[in-house]
Structure formats: C-alpha cells, structure tokens
Short mmCIF file of C-alpha atoms and ligand atoms in Angstrom, two decimals:
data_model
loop_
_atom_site.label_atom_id
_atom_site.label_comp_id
_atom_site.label_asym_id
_atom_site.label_seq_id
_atom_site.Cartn_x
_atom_site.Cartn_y
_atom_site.Cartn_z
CA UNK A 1045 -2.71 15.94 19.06
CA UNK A 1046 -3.76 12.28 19.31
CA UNK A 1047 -2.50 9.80 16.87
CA UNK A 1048 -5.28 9.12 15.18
CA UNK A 1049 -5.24 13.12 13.85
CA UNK A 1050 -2.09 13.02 13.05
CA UNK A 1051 -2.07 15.10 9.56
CA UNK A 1052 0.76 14.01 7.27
CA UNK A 1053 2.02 16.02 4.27
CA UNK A 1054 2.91 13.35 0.82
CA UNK A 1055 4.91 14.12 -1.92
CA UNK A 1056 5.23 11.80 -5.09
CA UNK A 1057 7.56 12.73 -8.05
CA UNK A 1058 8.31 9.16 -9.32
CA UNK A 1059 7.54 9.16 -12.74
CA UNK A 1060 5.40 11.37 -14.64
CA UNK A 1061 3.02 12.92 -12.38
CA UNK A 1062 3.83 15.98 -9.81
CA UNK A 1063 1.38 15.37 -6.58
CA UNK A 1064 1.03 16.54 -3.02
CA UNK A 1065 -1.79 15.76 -0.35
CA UNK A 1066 -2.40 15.97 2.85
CA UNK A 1067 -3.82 12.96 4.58
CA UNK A 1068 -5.51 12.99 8.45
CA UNK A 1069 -4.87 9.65 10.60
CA UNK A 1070 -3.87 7.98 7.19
CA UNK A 1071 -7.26 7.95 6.29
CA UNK A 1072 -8.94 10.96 5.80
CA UNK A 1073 -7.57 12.66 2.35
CA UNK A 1074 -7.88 16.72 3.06
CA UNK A 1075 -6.50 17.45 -0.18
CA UNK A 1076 -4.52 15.73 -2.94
CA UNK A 1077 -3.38 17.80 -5.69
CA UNK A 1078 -2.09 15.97 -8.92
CA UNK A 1079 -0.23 17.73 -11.62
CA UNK A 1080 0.42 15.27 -14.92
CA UNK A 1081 2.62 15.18 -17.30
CA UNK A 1082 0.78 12.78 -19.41
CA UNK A 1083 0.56 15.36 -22.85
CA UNK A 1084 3.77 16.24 -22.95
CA UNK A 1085 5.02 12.53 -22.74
CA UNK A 1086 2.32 11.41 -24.98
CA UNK A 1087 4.13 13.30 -28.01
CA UNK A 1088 6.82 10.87 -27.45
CA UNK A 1089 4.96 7.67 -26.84
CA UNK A 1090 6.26 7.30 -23.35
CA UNK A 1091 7.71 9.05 -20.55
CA UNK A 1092 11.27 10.83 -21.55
CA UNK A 1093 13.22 11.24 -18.20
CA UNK A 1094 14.81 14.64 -19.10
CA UNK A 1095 11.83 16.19 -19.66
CA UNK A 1096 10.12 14.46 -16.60
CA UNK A 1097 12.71 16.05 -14.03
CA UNK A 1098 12.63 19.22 -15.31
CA UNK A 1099 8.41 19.44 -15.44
CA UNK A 1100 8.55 17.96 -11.82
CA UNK A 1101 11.04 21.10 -10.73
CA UNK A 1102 8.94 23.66 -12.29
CA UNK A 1103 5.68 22.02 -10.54
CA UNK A 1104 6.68 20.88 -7.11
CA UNK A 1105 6.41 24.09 -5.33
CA UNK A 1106 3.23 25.26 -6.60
CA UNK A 1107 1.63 21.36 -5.93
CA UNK A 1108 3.02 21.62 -2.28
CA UNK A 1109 1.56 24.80 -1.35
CA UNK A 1110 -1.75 23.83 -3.48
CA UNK A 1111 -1.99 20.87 -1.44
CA UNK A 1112 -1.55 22.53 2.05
CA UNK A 1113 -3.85 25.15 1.09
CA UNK A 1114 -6.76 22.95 0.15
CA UNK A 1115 -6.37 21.31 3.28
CA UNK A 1116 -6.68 24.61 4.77
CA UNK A 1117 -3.41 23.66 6.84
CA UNK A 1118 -0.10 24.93 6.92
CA UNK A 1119 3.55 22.95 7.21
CA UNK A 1120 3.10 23.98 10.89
CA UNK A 1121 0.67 21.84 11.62
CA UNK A 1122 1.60 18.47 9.62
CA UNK A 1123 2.93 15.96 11.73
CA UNK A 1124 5.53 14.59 9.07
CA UNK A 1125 6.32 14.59 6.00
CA UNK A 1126 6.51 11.61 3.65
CA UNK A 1127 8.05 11.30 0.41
CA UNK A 1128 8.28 8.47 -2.46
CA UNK A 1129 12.17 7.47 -2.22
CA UNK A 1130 11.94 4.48 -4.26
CA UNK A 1131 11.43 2.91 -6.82
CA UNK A 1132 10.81 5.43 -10.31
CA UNK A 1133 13.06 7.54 -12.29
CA UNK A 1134 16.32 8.58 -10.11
CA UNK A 1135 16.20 12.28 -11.45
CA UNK A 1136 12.64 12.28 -11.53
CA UNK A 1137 12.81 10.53 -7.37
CA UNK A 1138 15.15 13.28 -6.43
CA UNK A 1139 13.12 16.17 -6.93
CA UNK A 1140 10.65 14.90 -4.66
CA UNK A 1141 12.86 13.88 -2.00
CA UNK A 1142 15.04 17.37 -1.95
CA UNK A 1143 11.60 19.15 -1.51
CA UNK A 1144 10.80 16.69 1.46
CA UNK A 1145 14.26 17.06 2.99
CA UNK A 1146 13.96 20.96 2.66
CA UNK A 1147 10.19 21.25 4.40
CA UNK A 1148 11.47 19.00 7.11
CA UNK A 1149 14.62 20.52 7.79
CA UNK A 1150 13.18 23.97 7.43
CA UNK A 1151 9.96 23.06 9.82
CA UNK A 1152 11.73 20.83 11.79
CA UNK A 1153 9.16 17.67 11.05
CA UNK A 1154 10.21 13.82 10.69
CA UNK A 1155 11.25 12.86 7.30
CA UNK A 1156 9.45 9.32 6.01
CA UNK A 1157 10.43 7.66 3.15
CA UNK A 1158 8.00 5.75 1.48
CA UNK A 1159 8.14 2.83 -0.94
CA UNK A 1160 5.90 4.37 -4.24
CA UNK A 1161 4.67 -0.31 -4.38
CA UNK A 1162 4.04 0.30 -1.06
CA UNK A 1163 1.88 3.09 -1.96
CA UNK A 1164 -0.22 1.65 -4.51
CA UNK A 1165 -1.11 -1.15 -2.40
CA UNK A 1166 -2.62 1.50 0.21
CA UNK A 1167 -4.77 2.56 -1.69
CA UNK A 1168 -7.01 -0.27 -1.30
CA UNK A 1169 -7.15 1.12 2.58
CA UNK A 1170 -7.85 4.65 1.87
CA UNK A 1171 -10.69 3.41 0.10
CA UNK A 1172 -11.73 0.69 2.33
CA UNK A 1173 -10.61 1.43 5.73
CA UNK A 1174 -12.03 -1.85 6.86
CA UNK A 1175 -9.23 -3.85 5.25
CA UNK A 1176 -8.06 -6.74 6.85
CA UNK A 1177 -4.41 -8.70 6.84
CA UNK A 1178 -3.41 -10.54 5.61
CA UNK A 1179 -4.02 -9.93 2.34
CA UNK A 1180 -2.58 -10.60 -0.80
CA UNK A 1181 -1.73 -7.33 -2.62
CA UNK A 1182 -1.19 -7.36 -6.44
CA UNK A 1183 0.32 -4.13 -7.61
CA UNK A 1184 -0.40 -3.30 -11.99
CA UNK A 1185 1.12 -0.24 -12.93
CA UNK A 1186 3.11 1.18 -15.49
CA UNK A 1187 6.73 0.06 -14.30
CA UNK A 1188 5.77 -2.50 -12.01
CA UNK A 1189 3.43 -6.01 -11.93
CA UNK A 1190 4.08 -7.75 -8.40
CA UNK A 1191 2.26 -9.76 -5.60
CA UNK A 1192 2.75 -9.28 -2.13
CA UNK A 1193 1.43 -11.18 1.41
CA UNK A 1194 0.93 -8.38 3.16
CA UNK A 1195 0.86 -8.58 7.11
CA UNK A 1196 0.03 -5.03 7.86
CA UNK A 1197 -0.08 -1.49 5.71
CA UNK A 1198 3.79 -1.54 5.87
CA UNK A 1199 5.07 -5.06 5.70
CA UNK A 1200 4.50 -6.68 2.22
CA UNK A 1201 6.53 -9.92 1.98
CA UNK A 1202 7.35 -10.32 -2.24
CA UNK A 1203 5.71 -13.28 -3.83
CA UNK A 1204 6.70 -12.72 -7.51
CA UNK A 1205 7.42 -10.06 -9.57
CA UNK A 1206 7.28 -9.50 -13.61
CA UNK A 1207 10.35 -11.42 -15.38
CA UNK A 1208 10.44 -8.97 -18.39
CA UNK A 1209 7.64 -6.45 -18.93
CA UNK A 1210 5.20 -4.37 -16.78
CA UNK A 1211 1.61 -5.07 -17.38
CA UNK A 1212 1.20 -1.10 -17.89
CA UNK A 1213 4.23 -1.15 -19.71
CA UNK A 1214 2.89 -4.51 -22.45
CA UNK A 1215 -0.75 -2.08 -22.24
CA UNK A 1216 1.29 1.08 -23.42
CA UNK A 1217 3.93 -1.10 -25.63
CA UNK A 1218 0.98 -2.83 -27.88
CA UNK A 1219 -1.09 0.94 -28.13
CA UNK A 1220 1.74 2.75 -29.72
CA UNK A 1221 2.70 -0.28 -32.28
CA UNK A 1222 -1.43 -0.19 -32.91
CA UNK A 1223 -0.64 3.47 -33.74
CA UNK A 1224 -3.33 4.70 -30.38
CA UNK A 1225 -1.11 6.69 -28.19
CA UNK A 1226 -0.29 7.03 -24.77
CA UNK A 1227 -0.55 6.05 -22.05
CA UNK A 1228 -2.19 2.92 -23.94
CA UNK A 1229 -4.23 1.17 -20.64
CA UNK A 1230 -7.24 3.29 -20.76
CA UNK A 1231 -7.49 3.96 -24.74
CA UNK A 1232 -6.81 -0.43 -25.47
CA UNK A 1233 -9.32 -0.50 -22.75
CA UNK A 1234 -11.84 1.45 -24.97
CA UNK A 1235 -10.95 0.03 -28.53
CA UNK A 1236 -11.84 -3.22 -26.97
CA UNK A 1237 -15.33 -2.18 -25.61
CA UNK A 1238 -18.23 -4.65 -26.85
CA UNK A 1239 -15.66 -6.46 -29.03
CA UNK A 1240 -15.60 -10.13 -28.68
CA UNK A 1241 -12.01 -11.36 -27.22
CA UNK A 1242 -11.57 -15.16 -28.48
CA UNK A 1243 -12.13 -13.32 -31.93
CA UNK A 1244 -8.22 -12.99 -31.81
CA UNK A 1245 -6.45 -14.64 -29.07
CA UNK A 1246 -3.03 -15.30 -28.06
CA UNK A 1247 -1.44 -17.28 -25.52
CA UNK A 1248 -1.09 -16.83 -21.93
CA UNK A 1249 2.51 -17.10 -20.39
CA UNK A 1250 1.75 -18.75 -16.95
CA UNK A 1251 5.50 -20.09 -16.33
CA UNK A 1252 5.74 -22.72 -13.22
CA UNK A 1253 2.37 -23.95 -11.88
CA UNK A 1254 4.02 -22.55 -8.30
CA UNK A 1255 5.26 -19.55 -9.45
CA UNK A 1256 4.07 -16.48 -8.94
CA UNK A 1257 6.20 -14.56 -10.93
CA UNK A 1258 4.96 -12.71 -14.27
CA UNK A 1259 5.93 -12.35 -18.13
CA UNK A 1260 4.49 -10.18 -20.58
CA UNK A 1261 6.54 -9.61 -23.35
CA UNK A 1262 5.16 -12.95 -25.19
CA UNK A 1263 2.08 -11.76 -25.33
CA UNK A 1264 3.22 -8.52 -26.44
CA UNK A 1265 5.56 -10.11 -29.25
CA UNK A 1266 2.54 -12.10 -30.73
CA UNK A 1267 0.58 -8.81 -31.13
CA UNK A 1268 3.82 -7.56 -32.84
CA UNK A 1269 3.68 -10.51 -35.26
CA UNK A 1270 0.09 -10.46 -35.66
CA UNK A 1271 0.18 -6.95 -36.79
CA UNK A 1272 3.30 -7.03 -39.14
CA UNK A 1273 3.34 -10.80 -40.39
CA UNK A 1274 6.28 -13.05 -38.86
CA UNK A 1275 8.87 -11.23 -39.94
CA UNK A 1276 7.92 -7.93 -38.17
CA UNK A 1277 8.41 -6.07 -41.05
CA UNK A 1278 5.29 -7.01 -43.34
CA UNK A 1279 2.09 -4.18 -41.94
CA UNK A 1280 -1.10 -4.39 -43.46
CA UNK A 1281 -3.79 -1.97 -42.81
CA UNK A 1282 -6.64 -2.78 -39.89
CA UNK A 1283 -9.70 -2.07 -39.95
CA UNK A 1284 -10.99 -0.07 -36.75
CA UNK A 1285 -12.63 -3.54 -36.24
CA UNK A 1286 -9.75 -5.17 -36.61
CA UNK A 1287 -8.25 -3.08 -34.20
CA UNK A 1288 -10.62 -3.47 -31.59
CA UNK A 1289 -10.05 -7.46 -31.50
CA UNK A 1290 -6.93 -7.71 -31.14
CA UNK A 1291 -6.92 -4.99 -28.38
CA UNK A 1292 -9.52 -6.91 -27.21
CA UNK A 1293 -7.86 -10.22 -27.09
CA UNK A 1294 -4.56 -8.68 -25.82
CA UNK A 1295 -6.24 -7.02 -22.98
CA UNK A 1296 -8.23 -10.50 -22.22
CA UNK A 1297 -4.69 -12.18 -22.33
CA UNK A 1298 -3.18 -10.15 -19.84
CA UNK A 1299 -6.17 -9.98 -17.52
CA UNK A 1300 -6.35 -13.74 -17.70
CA UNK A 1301 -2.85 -14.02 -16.46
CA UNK A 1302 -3.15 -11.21 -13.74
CA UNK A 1303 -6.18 -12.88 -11.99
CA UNK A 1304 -5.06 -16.71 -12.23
CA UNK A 1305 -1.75 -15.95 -10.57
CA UNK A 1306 -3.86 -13.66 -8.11
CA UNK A 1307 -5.90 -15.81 -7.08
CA UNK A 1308 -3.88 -18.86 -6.87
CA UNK A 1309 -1.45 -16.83 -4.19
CA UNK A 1310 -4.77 -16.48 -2.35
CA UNK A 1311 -5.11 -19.84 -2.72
CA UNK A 1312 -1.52 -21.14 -1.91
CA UNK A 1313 -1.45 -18.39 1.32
CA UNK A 1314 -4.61 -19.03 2.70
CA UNK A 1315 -5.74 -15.97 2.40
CA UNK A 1316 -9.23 -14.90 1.14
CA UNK A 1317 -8.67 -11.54 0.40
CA UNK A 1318 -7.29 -9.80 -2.76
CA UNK A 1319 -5.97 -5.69 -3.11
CA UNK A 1320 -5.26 -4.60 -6.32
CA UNK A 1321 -3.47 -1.31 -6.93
CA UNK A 1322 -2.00 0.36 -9.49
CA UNK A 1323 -2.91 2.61 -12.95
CA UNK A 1324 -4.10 -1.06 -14.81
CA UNK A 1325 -6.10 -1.61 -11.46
CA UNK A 1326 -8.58 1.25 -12.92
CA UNK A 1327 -9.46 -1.12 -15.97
CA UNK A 1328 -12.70 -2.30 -15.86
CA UNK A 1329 -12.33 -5.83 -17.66
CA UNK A 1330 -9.59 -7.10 -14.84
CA UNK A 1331 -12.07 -5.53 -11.89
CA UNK A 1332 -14.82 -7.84 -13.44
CA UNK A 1333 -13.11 -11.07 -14.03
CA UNK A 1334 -11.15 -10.84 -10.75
CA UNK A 1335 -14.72 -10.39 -8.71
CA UNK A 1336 -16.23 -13.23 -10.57
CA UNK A 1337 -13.24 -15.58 -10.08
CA UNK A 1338 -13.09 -14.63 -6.70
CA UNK A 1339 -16.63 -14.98 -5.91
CA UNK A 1340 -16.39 -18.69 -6.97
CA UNK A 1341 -13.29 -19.29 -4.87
CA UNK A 1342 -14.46 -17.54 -1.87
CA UNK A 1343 -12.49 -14.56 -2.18
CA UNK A 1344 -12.82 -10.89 -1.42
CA UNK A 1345 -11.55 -8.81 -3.69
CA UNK A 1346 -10.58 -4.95 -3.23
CA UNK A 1347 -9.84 -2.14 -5.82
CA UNK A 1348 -9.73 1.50 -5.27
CA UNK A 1349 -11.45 4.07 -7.53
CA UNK A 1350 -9.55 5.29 -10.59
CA UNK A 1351 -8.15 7.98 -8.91
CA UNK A 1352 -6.43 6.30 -6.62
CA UNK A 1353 -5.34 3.68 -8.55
CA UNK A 1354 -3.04 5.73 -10.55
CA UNK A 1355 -0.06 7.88 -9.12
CA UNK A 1356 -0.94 10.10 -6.60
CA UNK A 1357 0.25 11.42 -2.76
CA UNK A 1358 -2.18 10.67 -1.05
CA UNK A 1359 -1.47 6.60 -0.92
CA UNK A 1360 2.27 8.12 -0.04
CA UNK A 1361 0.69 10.11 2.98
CA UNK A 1362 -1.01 7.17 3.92
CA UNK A 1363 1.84 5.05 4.11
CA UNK A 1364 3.87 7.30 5.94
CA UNK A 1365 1.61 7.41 8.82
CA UNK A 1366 2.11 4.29 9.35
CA UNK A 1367 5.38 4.15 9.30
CA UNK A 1368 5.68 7.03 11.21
CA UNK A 1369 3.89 6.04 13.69
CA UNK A 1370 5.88 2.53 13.80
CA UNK A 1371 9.03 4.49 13.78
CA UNK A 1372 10.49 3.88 10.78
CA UNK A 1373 11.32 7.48 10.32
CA UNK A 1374 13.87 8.46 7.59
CA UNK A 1375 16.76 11.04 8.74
CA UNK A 1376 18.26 13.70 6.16
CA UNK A 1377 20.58 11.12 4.53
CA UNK A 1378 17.53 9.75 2.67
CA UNK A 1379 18.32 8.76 -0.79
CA UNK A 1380 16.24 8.14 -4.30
CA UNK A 1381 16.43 4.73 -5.08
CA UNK A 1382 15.73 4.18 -8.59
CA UNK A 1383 15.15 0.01 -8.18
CA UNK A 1384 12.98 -1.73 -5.87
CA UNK A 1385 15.31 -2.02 -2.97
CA UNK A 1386 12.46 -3.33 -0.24
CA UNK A 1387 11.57 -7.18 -0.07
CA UNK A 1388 9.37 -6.79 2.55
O1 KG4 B 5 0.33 3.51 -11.45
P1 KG4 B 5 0.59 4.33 -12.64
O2 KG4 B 5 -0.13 5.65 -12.76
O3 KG4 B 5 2.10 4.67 -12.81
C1 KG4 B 5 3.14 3.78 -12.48
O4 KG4 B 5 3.51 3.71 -11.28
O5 KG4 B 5 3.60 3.11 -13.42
O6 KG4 B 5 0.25 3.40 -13.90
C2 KG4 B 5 0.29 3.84 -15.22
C3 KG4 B 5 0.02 2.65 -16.11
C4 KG4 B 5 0.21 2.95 -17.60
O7 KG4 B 5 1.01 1.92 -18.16
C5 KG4 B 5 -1.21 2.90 -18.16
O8 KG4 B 5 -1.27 2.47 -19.51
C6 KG4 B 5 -1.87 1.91 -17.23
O9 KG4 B 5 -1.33 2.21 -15.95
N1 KG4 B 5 -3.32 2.09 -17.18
C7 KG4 B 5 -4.20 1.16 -17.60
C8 KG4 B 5 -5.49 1.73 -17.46
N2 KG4 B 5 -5.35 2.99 -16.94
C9 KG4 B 5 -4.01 3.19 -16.77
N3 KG4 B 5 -4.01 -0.09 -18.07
C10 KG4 B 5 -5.10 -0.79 -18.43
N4 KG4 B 5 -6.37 -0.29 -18.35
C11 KG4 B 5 -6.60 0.95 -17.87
N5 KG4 B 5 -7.84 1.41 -17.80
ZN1 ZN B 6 2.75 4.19 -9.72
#
C-alpha cells in the first residue's frame, strides 16, 4: 500500500470523551466515532475521574469496533494504531492505551503514541490540508492554554503555557459560580450573545511584554468578586441581563488576552500564520477578533470546525501518521502520562 493510503486506527480516552476513527494518509477521516460523557459530568459541574475511567471501560470496545465499521475496514487492514498517551487523566489515559496495546499486540500493527496538544493542533490540517510551517499553534481547551512554533505536524517547540488556569477551565470555572452548568464555553458563549462587553469589564492579565505565557485565574477571581461583593461571601441576585454582561465581558477578557499573545508570537517568530485548536477554539467571539487582528497584521489565521476542535480521534489518527511514518513508533512499554511530558 503506498504511504499516502496508509489507514491509521486513533483512540482518545483522555478526559471525558470515548472516541475512535479511522483516518486515510492522515487526511482523509473514514470514520470518527465520539462517545461523551458530558451529562453525566455535568451533574457534578466538572469531570469526576472515577466516574470518567469507568464510562471510558464500558465504551471503548463498542467505539473501536463502531469506528472500524464505519470505515468499512477491519484491524487487518489499518496500518497502525495510535493512541493519546499523554497528557489527561492517568486512569482515564490508561484505558485508552491498554486497548491500543491489546489491538496491536493481537494484530501485530505498530503502536504510536500520540501527544492529545499535539492532537488539537492537527486539527487545523485535517481541515486545511494546505497548511504551511511554520506556524504558530495556540492550543484552548479545557486543561490546557499553550503556544507552540511549530516546524512540521509533529515538532511543536513550547512558547508559553498557562501559569494557573486553563482558558476552558476559567470558561467552565465562571459558568458554574454564575449558576449555568457545564461545560461552561459554549453556554457563557450564548448568555453573552448581542450583549455589549465594556458594559462590565475586567482586567486583562498580560504578564511580561515578552512573555508568552498565560494567567487566568485574575480574571476569573474578579468575576468571583463581582458576583458576591469583595468578601466572596455577599450574592445578590442577577438579572438574566445582568448575567449576560458579565459573561459577556469575561468572555471579551479572555479572548482579548488569547489573541494579543497570539499574535504577538506571530509577530516575535516571524511567522504569518496562526492555528488554533482546542474545545474554546469552537467559540465564535475569539474566531472573529483573531481574523480581524490578524487581517491588520498580515496574518493568516486557521481554525477547524467545531467538531474538530473539541476531543476527538481523528486529530490522534492524524498525528500518528506522521509519526509513524517518521518512525517514532511506540513499543509495548508505552505508558499514560498524566502531565505534559513533550517540549517539543
Ligand atoms: O478540547 P476539549 O474538548 O477538552 C480538553 O482537552 O480540555 O475542550 C473542552 C473545553 C471546556 O472547558 C469547554 O468549556 C470549552 O472547551 N469550550 C468552549 C466552547 N466550547 C467548548 N469555550 C468557549 N467557547 C466555546 N464555544
Ligand atoms: Zn482536548
């Protein structure tokens, strides 16, 4: 089979979604089956790592084969088999990777271990296969807010990373003290539809002019304060309206913050192009201001559709491809790394 036809299974059990697909070349997505946990974390307010294991055991199986049979394939025909190792919830990590180490033992395929950042940030070249590098790749999810130079679909060089908070994280942190629920991106995103943003504002947290590293939990603290009075403690009842501006202003604060440092890595690297992955990558107000800063400075800017900007396997497919076909193959000793263990 030539390279380029190469079909690779992916399998991503990182946090709180089960998913499998099948991915041609590291292009072509022939299936991609995702199974989410999303309502039975949402009773909680946020993911709960017991039950998150235990949902991913009960679904992997049934996701695999779903995934193989949309794609009309079967495990003797994939080429390898890649598998989110790192980084996500270790329990939640393992289930994913002791299905992949099974399969490829069992069909006797290469193991690849795949970085889930890594993932997110190939998105952008599913979507847009026309991609160039470098690029700088800026990566808004629920556990992780980072920006890469990235030299090729599998070398990212880190540029700064979050110092406290996610930006998913201070989106999901700020909905369940506004009493909204979870996950809080997409439902903030809403209550602040058509309101105006400088109605309530609050501060940006830029740190060092040349940094490109990230804080959110200011941001998230004033919202705290503005919502229960300075000492925490004091609530007073919100109008929906009410509501909606300060999830309006919140959302404005952290999309301010996301594009400046952005675009100022393009700036400092050279580089006029921009990927943005990641579940906060599907809001709409970041995708608008980045495009219109970047049109002024020159830059091209990339996000993939929704469904590929949240968890899925087929960005983990798509990934290992690449590395598989670089040979950065992973043997059976692979382990689930829980922290981000890959600079580059
Ligand atoms: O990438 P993802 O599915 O999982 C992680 O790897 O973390 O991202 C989930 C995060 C959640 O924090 C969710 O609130 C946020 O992405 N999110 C959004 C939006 N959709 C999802 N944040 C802002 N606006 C959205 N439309
Ligand atoms: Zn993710």
């Amino acid at each position: 089979m030539a390279n380029g036809q190469v079909l690779v299974l992916g399998i991503e059990s990182s946090c709180d979604e089960t998913a499998a697909a099948v991915v041609r070349g590291g292009r072509e997505i022939l299936s991609s089956v995702i199974q989410s946990q999303i309502d039975m974390h949402a009773i909680y307010g946020g993911v709960v790592p017991e039950l998150a294991c235990r949902a991913h055991i009960e679904a992997i199986s049934p996701v695999v084969e779903a995934a193989l049979r949309d794609a009309k394939t079967a495990l003797a025909d994939v080429g390898a088999i890649a598998v989110t190792c790192a980084p996500g919830l270790v329990g939640a990590l393992l289930v994913g990777v002791s299905m992949a180490k099974s399969l490829a033992l069992a069909a006797g395929k290469p193991l690849v271990g795949v970085d889930h950042i890594h993932g997110h940030i190939y998105a952008n070249k599913l979507a847009f296969p026309d991609l160039e590098y470098p690029c700088v790749s800026m990566v808004v999810s629920g556990g992780h807010t980072s920006l890469y130079l990235s030299a090729s679909e599998i070398d990212h060089e880190l540029l700064g990373s979050t110092t406290d908070d996610a930006a998913g994280e201070a989106f999901d942190k700020v909905a369940k003290l506004l009493g909204l629920g979870f996950p809080g991106g997409p439902i903030i995103e809403k209550a602040a539809r058509g309101r105006d943003p400088s109605k309530v504002a609050f501060k940006r947290t830029m740190l060092d002019p040349g940094s490109f590293d990230f804080s959110f939990s200011g941001i998230k603290t004033s919202v705290l304060y503005h919502v229960r009075g300075q000492d925490a403690k004091s609530p007073r009842p919100l109008s929906a309206d009410e509501v909606g501006d300060i999830c309006a202003g919140f959302q404005e604060a952290v999309v301010d913050v996301l594009v400046e440092k952005a675009t100022r890595a393009c700036a400092a690297k050279g580089v006029p192009r921009l990927a943005v992955g990641g579940g906060v990558a599907s809001n709409a107000r970041l995708r608008e201001k980045a495009a219109a800063r970047a049109a002024e400075l020159g830059i091209r800017t990339y996000f993939p559709p929704p469904r590929l900007c949240t968890d899925n396997a087929a960005m983990i497919a798509g990934v290992g491809y690449h590395l598989f076909r670089a040979g950065r193959v992973s043997d059976l000793s692979l382990d689930a790394v829980p922290t981000k263990v890959h600079r580059r």
